[in-house]
């Protein structure tokens, strides 16, 4: 329940994304970090198909994920959103097939101005699937006003 509610609320606040070119090598901190950086590339490309297929897994299907992401981007773009700059990614607690990650970022408008708060942060629950690699399976609030730490995630 927490994942569903927070996921729905936080998806609109999430930062960035790009195609997951990460070779599936196993559930490690390093592979999770590469996954999160690849996610930011897909996000900044506004590539909802790749995001839904390769990164998000919070609904029942890739089609549902893609549809939800298309709605998020439609609203962001209507508000003038262009891209996000990622300041920090931290992966913690890789235990078997799960991990937590945090990201601090700034969103920018097409005008080049900052969109909303200068610094934002999101937390992510990651789950490993051998045939797919890492997937974002939940989101939670993260503190934007200080550097990320595993204790705070």
Short mmCIF file of C-alpha atoms in Angstrom, two decimals:
data_model
loop_
_atom_site.label_atom_id
_atom_site.label_comp_id
_atom_site.label_asym_id
_atom_site.label_seq_id
_atom_site.Cartn_x
_atom_site.Cartn_y
_atom_site.Cartn_z
CA UNK A 1 0.00 0.00 0.00
CA UNK A 2 2.78 2.42 0.96
CA UNK A 3 4.51 1.78 -2.37
CA UNK A 4 1.32 2.40 -4.35
CA UNK A 5 0.37 5.60 -2.55
CA UNK A 6 3.89 7.03 -2.42
CA UNK A 7 4.59 5.90 -5.97
CA UNK A 8 1.54 7.66 -7.33
CA UNK A 9 2.31 10.82 -5.35
CA UNK A 10 6.04 10.87 -5.90
CA UNK A 11 6.09 9.89 -9.59
CA UNK A 12 5.18 13.46 -10.41
CA UNK A 13 8.11 14.60 -8.27
CA UNK A 14 10.68 12.22 -9.65
CA UNK A 15 13.65 13.63 -11.40
CA UNK A 16 15.07 12.25 -14.51
CA UNK A 17 15.69 9.26 -16.92
CA UNK A 18 17.50 7.27 -20.52
CA UNK A 19 17.82 3.88 -22.00
CA UNK A 20 19.15 1.24 -19.69
CA UNK A 21 22.35 0.30 -21.46
CA UNK A 22 23.55 -1.38 -18.29
CA UNK A 23 24.56 -4.96 -18.96
CA UNK A 24 22.82 -7.24 -16.48
CA UNK A 25 25.64 -8.39 -14.22
CA UNK A 26 24.08 -9.00 -10.81
CA UNK A 27 22.55 -7.18 -7.88
CA UNK A 28 25.40 -4.98 -6.64
CA UNK A 29 25.75 -1.40 -5.46
CA UNK A 30 27.66 -0.63 -8.64
CA UNK A 31 25.01 -2.09 -10.95
CA UNK A 32 22.28 -0.20 -9.06
CA UNK A 33 24.23 3.06 -9.39
CA UNK A 34 24.66 2.52 -13.13
CA UNK A 35 20.94 1.74 -13.36
CA UNK A 36 20.01 5.01 -11.62
CA UNK A 37 22.33 7.09 -13.84
CA UNK A 38 20.90 5.40 -16.97
CA UNK A 39 17.42 6.17 -15.61
CA UNK A 40 18.31 9.87 -15.45
CA UNK A 41 19.35 9.80 -19.10
CA UNK A 42 16.02 8.27 -20.19
CA UNK A 43 14.14 10.77 -18.01
CA UNK A 44 15.91 13.75 -19.55
CA UNK A 45 15.15 12.36 -23.01
CA UNK A 46 11.45 12.20 -22.00
CA UNK A 47 11.59 8.60 -23.28
CA UNK A 48 8.45 7.16 -21.71
CA UNK A 49 8.69 3.91 -23.69
CA UNK A 50 12.16 3.14 -22.33
CA UNK A 51 11.27 4.32 -18.84
CA UNK A 52 8.18 2.09 -18.77
CA UNK A 53 9.98 -0.91 -20.24
CA UNK A 54 13.42 -0.73 -18.60
CA UNK A 55 13.09 1.22 -15.35
CA UNK A 56 9.65 1.37 -13.73
CA UNK A 57 7.74 -1.62 -12.37
CA UNK A 58 4.99 -0.23 -10.14
CA UNK A 59 1.94 -1.29 -12.15
CA UNK A 60 0.84 -4.52 -13.78
CA UNK A 61 2.36 -3.99 -17.21
CA UNK A 62 4.82 -2.04 -19.32
CA UNK A 63 1.85 -0.47 -21.12
CA UNK A 64 0.41 0.84 -17.84
CA UNK A 65 3.80 2.21 -16.78
CA UNK A 66 4.28 3.92 -20.14
CA UNK A 67 0.78 5.39 -20.07
CA UNK A 68 1.28 6.73 -16.55
CA UNK A 69 4.64 8.22 -17.50
CA UNK A 70 3.15 9.85 -20.61
CA UNK A 71 0.60 11.59 -18.37
CA UNK A 72 3.35 12.75 -15.99
CA UNK A 73 5.42 14.18 -18.85
CA UNK A 74 2.37 15.81 -20.45
CA UNK A 75 1.80 17.72 -17.19
CA UNK A 76 5.48 18.54 -16.68
CA UNK A 77 5.84 19.80 -20.25
CA UNK A 78 2.64 21.82 -19.92
CA UNK A 79 4.32 23.47 -16.92
CA UNK A 80 7.40 24.25 -19.05
CA UNK A 81 9.67 21.41 -17.87
CA UNK A 82 12.74 20.70 -20.00
CA UNK A 83 15.31 18.65 -18.09
CA UNK A 84 16.86 17.84 -14.74
CA UNK A 85 20.43 18.14 -13.57
CA UNK A 86 21.44 15.36 -11.21
CA UNK A 87 23.65 16.44 -8.32
CA UNK A 88 23.94 13.18 -6.43
CA UNK A 89 22.92 9.52 -6.59
CA UNK A 90 23.42 7.23 -3.61
CA UNK A 91 22.60 3.51 -3.44
CA UNK A 92 22.29 1.81 -0.06
CA UNK A 93 21.40 -1.51 1.48
CA UNK A 94 21.76 -3.85 -1.46
CA UNK A 95 20.48 -6.98 0.24
CA UNK A 96 19.79 -9.86 -2.09
CA UNK A 97 17.23 -8.59 -4.57
CA UNK A 98 16.43 -5.19 -3.02
CA UNK A 99 18.12 -1.83 -2.57
CA UNK A 100 17.32 1.77 -1.70
CA UNK A 101 18.56 4.70 -3.73
CA UNK A 102 18.39 8.45 -3.37
CA UNK A 103 18.79 11.23 -5.88
CA UNK A 104 19.19 15.00 -5.51
CA UNK A 105 18.41 17.09 -8.57
CA UNK A 106 17.32 20.42 -10.00
CA UNK A 107 14.59 20.74 -12.60
CA UNK A 108 14.83 23.32 -15.37
CA UNK A 109 12.27 25.01 -17.58
CA UNK A 110 12.65 25.37 -21.33
CA UNK A 111 13.56 29.03 -20.59
CA UNK A 112 16.60 27.82 -18.65
CA UNK A 113 15.18 29.02 -15.32
CA UNK A 114 14.93 26.67 -12.34
CA UNK A 115 11.51 25.01 -12.05
CA UNK A 116 10.30 25.32 -8.46
CA UNK A 117 12.73 24.53 -5.66
CA UNK A 118 16.39 24.74 -6.58
CA UNK A 119 17.18 21.41 -4.92
CA UNK A 120 14.84 18.43 -4.90
CA UNK A 121 15.27 14.86 -3.75
CA UNK A 122 13.56 11.51 -4.25
CA UNK A 123 14.06 8.10 -2.73
CA UNK A 124 13.60 4.88 -4.66
CA UNK A 125 12.99 1.28 -3.75
CA UNK A 126 14.74 -1.00 -6.24
CA UNK A 127 14.06 -4.68 -6.87
CA UNK A 128 16.27 -7.07 -8.84
CA UNK A 129 14.89 -9.54 -11.37
CA UNK A 130 17.45 -11.90 -12.92
CA UNK A 131 15.97 -11.64 -16.41
CA UNK A 132 15.52 -7.84 -16.26
CA UNK A 133 18.02 -6.36 -13.81
CA UNK A 134 17.04 -3.54 -11.45
CA UNK A 135 13.56 -1.97 -11.51
CA UNK A 136 12.08 0.95 -9.57
CA UNK A 137 9.30 -0.61 -7.50
CA UNK A 138 8.59 2.21 -5.06
CA UNK A 139 9.32 5.83 -4.20
CA UNK A 140 9.54 7.80 -0.98
CA UNK A 141 10.38 11.30 0.16
CA UNK A 142 14.04 12.24 0.64
CA UNK A 143 15.53 15.36 2.24
CA UNK A 144 16.70 17.84 -0.37
CA UNK A 145 18.40 20.28 2.00
CA UNK A 146 21.38 18.07 2.91
CA UNK A 147 23.60 15.52 1.16
CA UNK A 148 22.11 12.06 0.83
CA UNK A 149 23.01 9.46 3.45
CA UNK A 150 22.07 5.83 3.89
CA UNK A 151 20.87 6.62 7.41
CA UNK A 152 18.38 9.17 6.04
CA UNK A 153 17.10 7.04 3.14
#
